[in-house]
Coordinates of C-alpha atoms and ligand atoms in Angstrom, one line a residue:
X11 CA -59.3 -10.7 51.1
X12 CA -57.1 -8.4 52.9
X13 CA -54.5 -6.4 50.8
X14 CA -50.9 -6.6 51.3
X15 CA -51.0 -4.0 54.3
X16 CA -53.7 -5.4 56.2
X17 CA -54.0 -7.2 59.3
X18 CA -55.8 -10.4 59.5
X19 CA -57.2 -11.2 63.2
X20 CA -57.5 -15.5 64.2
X21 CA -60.6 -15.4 66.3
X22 CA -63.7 -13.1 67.0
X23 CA -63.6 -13.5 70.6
X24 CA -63.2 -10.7 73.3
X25 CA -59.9 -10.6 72.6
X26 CA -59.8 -10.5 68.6
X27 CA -62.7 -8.3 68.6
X28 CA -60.7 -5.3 70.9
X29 CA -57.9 -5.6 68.8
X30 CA -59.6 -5.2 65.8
X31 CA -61.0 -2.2 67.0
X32 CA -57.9 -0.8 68.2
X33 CA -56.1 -1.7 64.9
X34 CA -59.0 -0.4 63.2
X35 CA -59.3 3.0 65.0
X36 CA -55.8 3.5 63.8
X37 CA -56.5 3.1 59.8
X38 CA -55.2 0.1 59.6
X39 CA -57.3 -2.4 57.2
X40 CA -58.4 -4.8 58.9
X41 CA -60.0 -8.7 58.6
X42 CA -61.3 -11.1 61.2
X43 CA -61.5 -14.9 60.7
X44 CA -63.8 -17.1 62.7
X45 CA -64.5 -20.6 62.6
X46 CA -67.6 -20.5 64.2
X47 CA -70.8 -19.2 62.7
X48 CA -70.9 -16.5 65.4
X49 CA -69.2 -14.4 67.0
X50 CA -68.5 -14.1 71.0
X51 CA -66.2 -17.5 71.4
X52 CA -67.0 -18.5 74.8
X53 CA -68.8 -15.8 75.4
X54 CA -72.4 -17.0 74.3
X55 CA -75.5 -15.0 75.4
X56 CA -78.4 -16.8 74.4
X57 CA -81.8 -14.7 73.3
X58 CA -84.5 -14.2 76.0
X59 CA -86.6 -16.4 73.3
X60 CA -84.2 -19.6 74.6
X61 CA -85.0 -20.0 78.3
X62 CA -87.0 -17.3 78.8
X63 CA -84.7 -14.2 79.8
X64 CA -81.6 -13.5 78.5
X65 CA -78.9 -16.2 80.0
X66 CA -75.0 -16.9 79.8
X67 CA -74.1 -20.0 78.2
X68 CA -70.5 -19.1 78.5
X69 CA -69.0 -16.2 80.3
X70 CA -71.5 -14.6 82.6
X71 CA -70.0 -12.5 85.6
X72 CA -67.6 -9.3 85.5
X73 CA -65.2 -10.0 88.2
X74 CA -62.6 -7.5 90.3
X75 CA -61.9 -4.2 88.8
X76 CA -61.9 -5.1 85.6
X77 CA -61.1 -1.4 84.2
X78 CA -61.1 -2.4 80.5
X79 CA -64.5 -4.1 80.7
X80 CA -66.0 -1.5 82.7
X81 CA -64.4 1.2 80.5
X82 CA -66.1 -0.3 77.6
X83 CA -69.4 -0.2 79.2
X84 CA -69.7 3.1 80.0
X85 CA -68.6 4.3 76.4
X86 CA -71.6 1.7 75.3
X87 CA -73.7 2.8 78.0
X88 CA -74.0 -0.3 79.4
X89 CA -75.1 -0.6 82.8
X90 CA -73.4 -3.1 85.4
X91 CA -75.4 -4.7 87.4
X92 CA -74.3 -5.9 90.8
X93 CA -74.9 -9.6 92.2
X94 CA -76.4 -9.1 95.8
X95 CA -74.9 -12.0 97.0
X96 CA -77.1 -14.2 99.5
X97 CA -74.6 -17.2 99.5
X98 CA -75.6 -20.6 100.6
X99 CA -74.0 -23.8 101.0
X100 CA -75.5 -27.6 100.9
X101 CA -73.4 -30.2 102.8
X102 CA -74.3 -33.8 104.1
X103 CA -77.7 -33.2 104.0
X104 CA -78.0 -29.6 105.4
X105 CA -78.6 -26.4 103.8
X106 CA -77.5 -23.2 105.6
X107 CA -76.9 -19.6 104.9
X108 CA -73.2 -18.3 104.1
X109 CA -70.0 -20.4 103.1
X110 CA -68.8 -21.3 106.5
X111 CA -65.5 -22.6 104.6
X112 CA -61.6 -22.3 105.4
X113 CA -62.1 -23.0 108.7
X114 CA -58.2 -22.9 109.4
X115 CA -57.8 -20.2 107.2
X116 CA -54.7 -18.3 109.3
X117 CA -52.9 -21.8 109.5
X118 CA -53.3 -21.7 105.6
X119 CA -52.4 -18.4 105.1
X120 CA -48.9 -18.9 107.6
X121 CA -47.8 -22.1 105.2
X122 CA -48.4 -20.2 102.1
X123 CA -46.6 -17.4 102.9
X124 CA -43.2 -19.7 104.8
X125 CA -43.0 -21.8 101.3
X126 CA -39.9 -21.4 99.3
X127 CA -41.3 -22.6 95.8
X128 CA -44.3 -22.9 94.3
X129 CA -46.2 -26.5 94.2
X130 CA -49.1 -27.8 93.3
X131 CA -52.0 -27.6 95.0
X132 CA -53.0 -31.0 95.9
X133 CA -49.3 -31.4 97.1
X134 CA -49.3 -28.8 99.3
X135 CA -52.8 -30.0 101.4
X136 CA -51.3 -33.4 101.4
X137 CA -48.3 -32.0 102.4
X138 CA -49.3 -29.6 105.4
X139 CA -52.7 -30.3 105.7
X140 CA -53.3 -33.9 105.8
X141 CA -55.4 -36.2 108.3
X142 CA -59.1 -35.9 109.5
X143 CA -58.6 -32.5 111.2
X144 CA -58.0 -30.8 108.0
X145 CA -60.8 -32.7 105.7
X146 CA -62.9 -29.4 105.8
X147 CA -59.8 -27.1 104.5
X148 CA -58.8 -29.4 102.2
X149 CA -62.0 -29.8 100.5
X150 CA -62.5 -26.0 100.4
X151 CA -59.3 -25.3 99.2
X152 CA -60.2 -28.4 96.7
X153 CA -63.0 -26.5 96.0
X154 CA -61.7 -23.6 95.4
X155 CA -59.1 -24.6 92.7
X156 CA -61.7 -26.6 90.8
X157 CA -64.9 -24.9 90.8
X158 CA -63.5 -20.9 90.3
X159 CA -60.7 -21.8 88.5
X160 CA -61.7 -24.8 86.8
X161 CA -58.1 -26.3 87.6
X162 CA -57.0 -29.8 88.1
X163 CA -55.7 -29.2 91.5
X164 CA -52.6 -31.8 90.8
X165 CA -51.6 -29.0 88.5
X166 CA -52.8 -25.7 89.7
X167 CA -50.2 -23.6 91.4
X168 CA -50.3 -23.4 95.5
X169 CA -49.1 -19.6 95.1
X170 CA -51.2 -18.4 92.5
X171 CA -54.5 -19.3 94.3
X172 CA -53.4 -18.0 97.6
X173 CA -52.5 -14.7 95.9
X174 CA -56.2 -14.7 94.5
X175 CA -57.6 -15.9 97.6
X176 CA -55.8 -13.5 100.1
X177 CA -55.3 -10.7 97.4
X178 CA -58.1 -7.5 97.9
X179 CA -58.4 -5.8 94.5
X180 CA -60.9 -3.1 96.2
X181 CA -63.5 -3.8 94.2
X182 CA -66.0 -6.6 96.1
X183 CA -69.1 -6.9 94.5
X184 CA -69.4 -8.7 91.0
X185 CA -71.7 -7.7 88.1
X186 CA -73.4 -8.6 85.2
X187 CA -73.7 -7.1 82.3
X188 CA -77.0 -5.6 81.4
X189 CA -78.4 -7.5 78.3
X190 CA -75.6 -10.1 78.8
X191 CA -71.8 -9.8 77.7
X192 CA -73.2 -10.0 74.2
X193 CA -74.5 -6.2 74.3
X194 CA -70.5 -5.4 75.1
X195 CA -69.3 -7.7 72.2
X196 CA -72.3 -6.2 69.8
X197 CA -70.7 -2.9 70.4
X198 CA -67.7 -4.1 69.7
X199 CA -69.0 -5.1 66.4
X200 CA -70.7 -2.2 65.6
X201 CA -67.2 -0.3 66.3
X202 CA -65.3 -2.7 63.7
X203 CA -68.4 -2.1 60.9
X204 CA -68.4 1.5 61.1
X205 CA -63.8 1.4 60.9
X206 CA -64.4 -1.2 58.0
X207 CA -62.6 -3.9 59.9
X208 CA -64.8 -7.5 58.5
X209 CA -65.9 -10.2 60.2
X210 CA -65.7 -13.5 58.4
X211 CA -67.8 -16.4 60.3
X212 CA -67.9 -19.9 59.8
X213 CA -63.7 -19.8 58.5
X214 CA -61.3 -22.0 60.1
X215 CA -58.0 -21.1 59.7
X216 CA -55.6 -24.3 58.9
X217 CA -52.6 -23.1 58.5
X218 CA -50.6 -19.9 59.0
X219 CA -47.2 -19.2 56.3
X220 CA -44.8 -16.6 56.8
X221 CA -42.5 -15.6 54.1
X222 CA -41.9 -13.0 50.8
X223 CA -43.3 -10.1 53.6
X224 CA -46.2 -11.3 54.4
X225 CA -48.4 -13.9 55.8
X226 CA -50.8 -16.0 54.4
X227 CA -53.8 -17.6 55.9
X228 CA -55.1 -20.9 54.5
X229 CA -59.0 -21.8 55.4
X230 CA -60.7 -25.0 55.5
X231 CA -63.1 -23.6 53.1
X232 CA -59.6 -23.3 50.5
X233 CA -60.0 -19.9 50.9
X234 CA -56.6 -17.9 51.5
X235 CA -55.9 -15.0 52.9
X236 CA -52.8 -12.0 52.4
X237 CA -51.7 -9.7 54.7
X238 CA -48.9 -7.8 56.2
X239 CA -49.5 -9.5 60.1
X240 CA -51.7 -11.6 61.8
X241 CA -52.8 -11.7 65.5
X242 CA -54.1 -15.4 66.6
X243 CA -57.0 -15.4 69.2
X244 CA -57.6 -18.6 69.2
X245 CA -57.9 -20.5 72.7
X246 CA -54.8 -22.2 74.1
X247 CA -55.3 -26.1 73.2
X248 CA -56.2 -25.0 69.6
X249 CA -52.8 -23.2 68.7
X250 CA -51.8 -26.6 68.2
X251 CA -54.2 -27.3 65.6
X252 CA -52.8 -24.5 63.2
X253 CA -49.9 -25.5 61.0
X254 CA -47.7 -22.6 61.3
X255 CA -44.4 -22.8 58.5
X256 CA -42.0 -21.5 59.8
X257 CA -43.1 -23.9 62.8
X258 CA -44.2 -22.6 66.1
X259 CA -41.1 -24.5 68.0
X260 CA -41.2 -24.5 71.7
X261 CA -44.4 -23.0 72.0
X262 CA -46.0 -25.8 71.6
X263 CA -44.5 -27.5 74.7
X264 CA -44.7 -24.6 76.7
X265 CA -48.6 -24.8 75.8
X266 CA -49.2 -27.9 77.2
X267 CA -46.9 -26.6 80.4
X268 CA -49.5 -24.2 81.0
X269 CA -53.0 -25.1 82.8
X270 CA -56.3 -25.1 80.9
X271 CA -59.6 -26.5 82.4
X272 CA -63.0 -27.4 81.7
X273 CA -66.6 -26.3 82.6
X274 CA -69.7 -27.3 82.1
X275 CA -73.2 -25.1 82.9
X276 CA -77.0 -26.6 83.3
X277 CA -79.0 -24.0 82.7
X278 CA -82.9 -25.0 83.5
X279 CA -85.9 -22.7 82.9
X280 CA -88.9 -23.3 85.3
X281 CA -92.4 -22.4 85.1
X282 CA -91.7 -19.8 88.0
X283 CA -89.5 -19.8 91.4
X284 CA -90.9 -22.6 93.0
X285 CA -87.8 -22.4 95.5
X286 CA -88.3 -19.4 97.5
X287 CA -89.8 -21.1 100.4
X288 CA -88.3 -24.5 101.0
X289 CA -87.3 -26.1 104.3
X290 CA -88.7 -23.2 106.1
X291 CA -86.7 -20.4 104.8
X292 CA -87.0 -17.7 102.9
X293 CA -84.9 -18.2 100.3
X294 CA -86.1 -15.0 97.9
X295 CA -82.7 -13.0 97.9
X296 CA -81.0 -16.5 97.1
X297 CA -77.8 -16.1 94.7
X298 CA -75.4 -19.1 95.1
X299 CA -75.3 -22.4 96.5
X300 CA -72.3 -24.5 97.0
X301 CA -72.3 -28.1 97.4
X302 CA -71.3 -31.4 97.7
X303 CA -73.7 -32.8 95.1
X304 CA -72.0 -33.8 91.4
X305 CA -72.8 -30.7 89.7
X306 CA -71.1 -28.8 92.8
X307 CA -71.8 -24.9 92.2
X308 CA -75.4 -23.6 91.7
X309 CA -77.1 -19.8 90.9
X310 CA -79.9 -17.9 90.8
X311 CA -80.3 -14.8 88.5
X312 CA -80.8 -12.7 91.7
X313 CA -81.8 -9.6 91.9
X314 CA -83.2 -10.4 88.5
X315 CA -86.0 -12.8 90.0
X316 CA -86.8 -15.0 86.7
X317 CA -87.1 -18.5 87.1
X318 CA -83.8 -19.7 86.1
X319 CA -80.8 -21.6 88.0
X320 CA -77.6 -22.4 86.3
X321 CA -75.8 -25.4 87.4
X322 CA -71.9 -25.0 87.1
X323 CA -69.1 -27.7 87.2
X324 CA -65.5 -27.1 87.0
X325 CA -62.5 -28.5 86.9
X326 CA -61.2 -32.4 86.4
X327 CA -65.0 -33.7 87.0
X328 CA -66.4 -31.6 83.9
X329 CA -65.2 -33.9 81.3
X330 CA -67.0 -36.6 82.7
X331 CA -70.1 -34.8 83.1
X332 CA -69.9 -33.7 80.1
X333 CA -69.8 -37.1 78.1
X334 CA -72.7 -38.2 79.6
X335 CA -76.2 -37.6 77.6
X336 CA -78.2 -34.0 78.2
X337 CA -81.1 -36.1 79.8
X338 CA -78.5 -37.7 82.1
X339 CA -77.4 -34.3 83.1
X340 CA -80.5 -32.5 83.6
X341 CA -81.2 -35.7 85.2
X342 CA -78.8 -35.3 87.9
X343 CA -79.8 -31.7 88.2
X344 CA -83.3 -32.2 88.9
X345 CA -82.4 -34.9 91.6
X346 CA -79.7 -32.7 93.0
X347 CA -82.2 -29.6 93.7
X348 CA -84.6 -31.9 94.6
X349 CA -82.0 -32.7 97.9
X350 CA -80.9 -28.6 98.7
X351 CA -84.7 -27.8 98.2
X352 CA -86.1 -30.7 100.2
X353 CA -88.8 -31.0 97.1
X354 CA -90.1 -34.2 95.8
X355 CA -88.0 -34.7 92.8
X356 CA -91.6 -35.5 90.7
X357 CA -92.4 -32.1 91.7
X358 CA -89.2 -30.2 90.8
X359 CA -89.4 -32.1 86.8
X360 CA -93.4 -30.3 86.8
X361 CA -91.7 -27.2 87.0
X362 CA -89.1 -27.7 84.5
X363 CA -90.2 -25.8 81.6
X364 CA -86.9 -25.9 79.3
X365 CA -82.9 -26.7 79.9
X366 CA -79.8 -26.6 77.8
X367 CA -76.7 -28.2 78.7
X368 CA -73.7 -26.2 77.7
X369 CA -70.6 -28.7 77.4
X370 CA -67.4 -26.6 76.3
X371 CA -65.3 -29.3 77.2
X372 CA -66.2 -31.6 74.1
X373 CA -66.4 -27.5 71.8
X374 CA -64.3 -28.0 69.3
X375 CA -63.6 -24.6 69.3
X376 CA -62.9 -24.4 72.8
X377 CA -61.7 -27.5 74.3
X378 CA -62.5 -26.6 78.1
X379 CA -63.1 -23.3 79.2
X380 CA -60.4 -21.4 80.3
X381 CA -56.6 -21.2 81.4
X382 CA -55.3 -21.5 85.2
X383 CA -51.7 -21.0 86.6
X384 CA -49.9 -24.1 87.1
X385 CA -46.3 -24.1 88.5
X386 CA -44.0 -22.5 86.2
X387 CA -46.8 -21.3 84.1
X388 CA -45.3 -17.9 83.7
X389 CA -42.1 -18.8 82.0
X390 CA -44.5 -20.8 79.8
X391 CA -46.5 -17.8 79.3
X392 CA -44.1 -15.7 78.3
X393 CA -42.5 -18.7 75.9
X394 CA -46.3 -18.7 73.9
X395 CA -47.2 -15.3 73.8
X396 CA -43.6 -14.5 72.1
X397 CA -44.9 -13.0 68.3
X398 CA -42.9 -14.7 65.5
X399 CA -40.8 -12.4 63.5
X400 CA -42.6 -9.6 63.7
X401 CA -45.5 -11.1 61.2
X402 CA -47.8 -13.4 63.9
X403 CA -48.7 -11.9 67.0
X404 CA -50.2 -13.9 70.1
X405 CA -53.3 -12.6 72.4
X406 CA -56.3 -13.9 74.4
X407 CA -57.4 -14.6 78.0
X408 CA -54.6 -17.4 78.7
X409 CA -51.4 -15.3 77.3
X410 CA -52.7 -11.9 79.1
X411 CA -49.9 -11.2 81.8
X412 CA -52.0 -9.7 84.8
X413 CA -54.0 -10.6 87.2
X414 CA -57.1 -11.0 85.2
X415 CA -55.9 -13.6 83.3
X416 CA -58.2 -16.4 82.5
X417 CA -61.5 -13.7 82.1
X418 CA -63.0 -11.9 79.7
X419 CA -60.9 -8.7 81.3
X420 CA -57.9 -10.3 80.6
X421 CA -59.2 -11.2 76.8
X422 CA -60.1 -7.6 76.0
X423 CA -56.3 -6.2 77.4
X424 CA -54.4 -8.7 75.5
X425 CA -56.7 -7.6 72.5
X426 CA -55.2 -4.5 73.4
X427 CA -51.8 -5.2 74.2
X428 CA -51.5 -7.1 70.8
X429 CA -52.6 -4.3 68.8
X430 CA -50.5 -2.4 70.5
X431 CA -47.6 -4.9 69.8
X432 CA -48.4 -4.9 66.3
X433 CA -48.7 -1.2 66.1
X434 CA -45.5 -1.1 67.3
X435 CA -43.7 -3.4 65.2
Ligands
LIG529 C1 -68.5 -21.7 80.9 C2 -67.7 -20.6 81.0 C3 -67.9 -19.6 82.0 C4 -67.1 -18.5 82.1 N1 -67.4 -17.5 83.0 C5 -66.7 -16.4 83.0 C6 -67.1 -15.3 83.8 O1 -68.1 -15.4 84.6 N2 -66.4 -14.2 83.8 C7 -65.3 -14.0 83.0 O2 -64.7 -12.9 83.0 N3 -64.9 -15.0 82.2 C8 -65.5 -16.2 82.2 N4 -65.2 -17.2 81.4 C9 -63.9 -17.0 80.6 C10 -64.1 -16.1 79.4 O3 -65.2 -16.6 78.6 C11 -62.9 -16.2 78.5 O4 -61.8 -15.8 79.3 C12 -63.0 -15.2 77.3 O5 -64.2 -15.1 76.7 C13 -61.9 -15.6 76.3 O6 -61.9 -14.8 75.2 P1 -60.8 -15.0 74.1 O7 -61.0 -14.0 73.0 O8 -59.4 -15.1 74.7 O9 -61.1 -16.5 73.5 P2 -62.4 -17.0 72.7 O10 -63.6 -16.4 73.3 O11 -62.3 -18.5 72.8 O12 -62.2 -16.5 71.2 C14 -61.4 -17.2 70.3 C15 -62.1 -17.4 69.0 O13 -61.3 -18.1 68.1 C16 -62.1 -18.9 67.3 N5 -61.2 -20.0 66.7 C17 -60.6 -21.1 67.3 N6 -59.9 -21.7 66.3 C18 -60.0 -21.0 65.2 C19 -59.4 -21.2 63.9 N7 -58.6 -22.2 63.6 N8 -59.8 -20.3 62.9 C20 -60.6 -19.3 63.2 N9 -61.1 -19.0 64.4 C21 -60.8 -19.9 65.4 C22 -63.1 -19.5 68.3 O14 -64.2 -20.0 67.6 C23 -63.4 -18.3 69.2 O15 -64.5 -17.6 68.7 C24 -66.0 -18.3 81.2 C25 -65.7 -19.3 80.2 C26 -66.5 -20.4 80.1 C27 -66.3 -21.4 79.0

């Protein structure tokens, strides 16, 4: 139990994690409360002994500059390693090197730039770019939205994607993280054991009181918990879920005002890399595939050349996917590399040596995968990340400010900027 002067972090996450440390560094006693029986949240590395080589169930690349993540990697000593790239793309039946997409990108750019107010996404293409001319932009754009920022394009905001899409941060390659994103958490840890802050797995936190100077913390287990603040982690759709007294007023409307989508990965472990020489190329440097199959977005582990290739599906079409049985899925994936590959589909199921199907949509403790800008998601930002009274303080990837929101980058600062917050306070 925390004493009086502690502070209790909601969530073991990137987020709750860095602030725990940061708390912790400054001598502050600190507890951690997770519901799930590990730590990571949608960060999930799974042991080599699963498919064969280390692989990312959840989070996988380090995208942009990512200072805080890359910070933290060097005081770990944690290489980066960088994804080479060879991008390919599958459509009506052909498969050809590079993305070859926004074809009318300058058009785009031009109407982005003359609109007066934000819209949606799939409003704006209907708007400016509608008609059989534009079917190619539209998809992309379409494309775009769903399968990078797992958005429901009815939603997402016009303004915000343009700004990502036209927006050079300097930094152009992306990495992975040596050992997966669980050798940066796993340091994390380490830090928190060695400043005394605990981690408490498997606790779900019910319900959240404020009052006589402090806050209490109730658990499913019964358990309850004391201390002087509390920081909640948890992801977006599941502040709902926690009864906060006093109550959480607009926040929870301004939750639901704000954009948070789903994903869904395949991953599927084969004998070896049977696909290195199909329909007369060579395909050895191969890193991503886009396509108009259903699972849309496809990767090797390139440069690392292990037999493994992660399906990915974002956006509206997850949900779907993701209700239908694991055979169904790995199903569809077999058939679907069968096409790009040209391979008898009898002959791709002979390699399959192992597959899991990662559904966060249906995670309880996730509910989709991560947030995206709608239109008039800042005010609503702002409105949730708003501590109460000084006691409960907000943080994770969907209520980080910048413009790594949504990534583990923008976990790890708000982690920071809540401790911070609290250290102020
Ligand atoms: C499939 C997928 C792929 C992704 N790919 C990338 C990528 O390549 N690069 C990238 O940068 N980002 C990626 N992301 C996003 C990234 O994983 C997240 O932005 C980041 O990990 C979120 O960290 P967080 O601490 O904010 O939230 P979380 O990791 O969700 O942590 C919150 C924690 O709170 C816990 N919790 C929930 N409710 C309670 C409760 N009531 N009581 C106690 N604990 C509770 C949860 O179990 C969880 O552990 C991906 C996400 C997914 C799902």
């Amino acid at each position: 139990m925390a004493g009086k002067e502690g502070i209790v972090v909601v969530g073991a996450g990137a987020s709750g994690l860095m602030a725990a440390v940061e708390l912790a560094k400054r001598g502050n006693d600190v507890l951690i409360l997770e519901a799930r029986k590990r730590t990571g949240g949608r960060i999930w590395t799974l042991p080599k002994s699963r498919l064969g080589c280390v692989a990312e169930a959840g989070a996988e690349f380090v995208h942009g500059r990512a200072p805080v993540t890359k910070k933290l990697a060097r005081e770990a000593g944690i290489a980066l390693v960088p994804t080479h790239s060879e991008l390919w793309s599958y459509y009506n039946g052909v498969l050809e090197k590079g993305y070859g997409w926004m074809p009318e990108q300058q058009e785009l750019m031009e109407r982005v730039k003359g609109l007066k107010q934000d819209m949606p996404v799939a409003a704006f293409l209907n708007r400016y770019f509608h008609g059989k001319k534009y079917a190619e932009l539209r998809a992309a754009v379409l494309g775009m939205s769903e399968g990078y920022d797992a958005a429901d394009p009815k939603r997402a905001s016009m303004l915000s994607l343009a700004n990502e899409v036209f927006t050079d941060d300097g930094e152009h390659l992306q990495y992975r993280i040596a050992g997966g994103y669980a050798a940066l958490l796993g340091f994390l840890e380490g830090r928190c054991e060695k400043l005394g802050a605990a981690i408490r797995l498997g606790t779900i936190v019910k319900s959240i009181d404020v009052g006589e100077g402090r806050v209490r913390l109730s658990c499913q287990d019964g358990n309850e918990y004391f201390a002087d603040k509390a920081i909640v982690t948890v992801p977006l759709p599941l502040i709902g879920r926690i009864r906060f007294r006093p109550g959480i007023g607009g926040r929870r409307y301004a939750v639901r005002r704000m954009g948070y989508g789903n994903a869904m990965k395949v991953l599927l472990k084969f004998r070896r890399r049977w696909w290195t020489a199909c329909r007369g190329y060579d395909l050895d440097r191969l890193e991503f595939i886009r396509s108009d199959l259903p699972i849309r977005t496809w990767w090797t582990q390139y440069p690392d050349k292990v037999p493994l290739i992660t399906g990915w599906l974002a956006g509206p079409g997850a949900l779907g996917m993701a209700r239908k049985s694991e055979r169904q899925v790995v199903e569809i994936a077999v058939r679907s590399l069968s096409s790009i590959f040209d391979v008898d589909t009898e002959r791709v199921r002979k390699e399959l040596a192992g597959s899991m199907v990662v559904k966060w949509p249906l995670d309880p403790m996730s509910k989709g995968a991560y947030s995206y800008a709608t239109v008039g998601y800042e005010k609503a930002r702002q409105k949730v990340a708003e501590p109460i009274g000084n006691r409960i303080f907000f943080a994770g990837e969907a209520l980080y400010g910048g413009s790594s929101a949504s990534t583990v980058e923008g976990a790890f600062a708000s982690g920071i900027e809540a401790a911070k917050a609290v250290l102020d306070s």
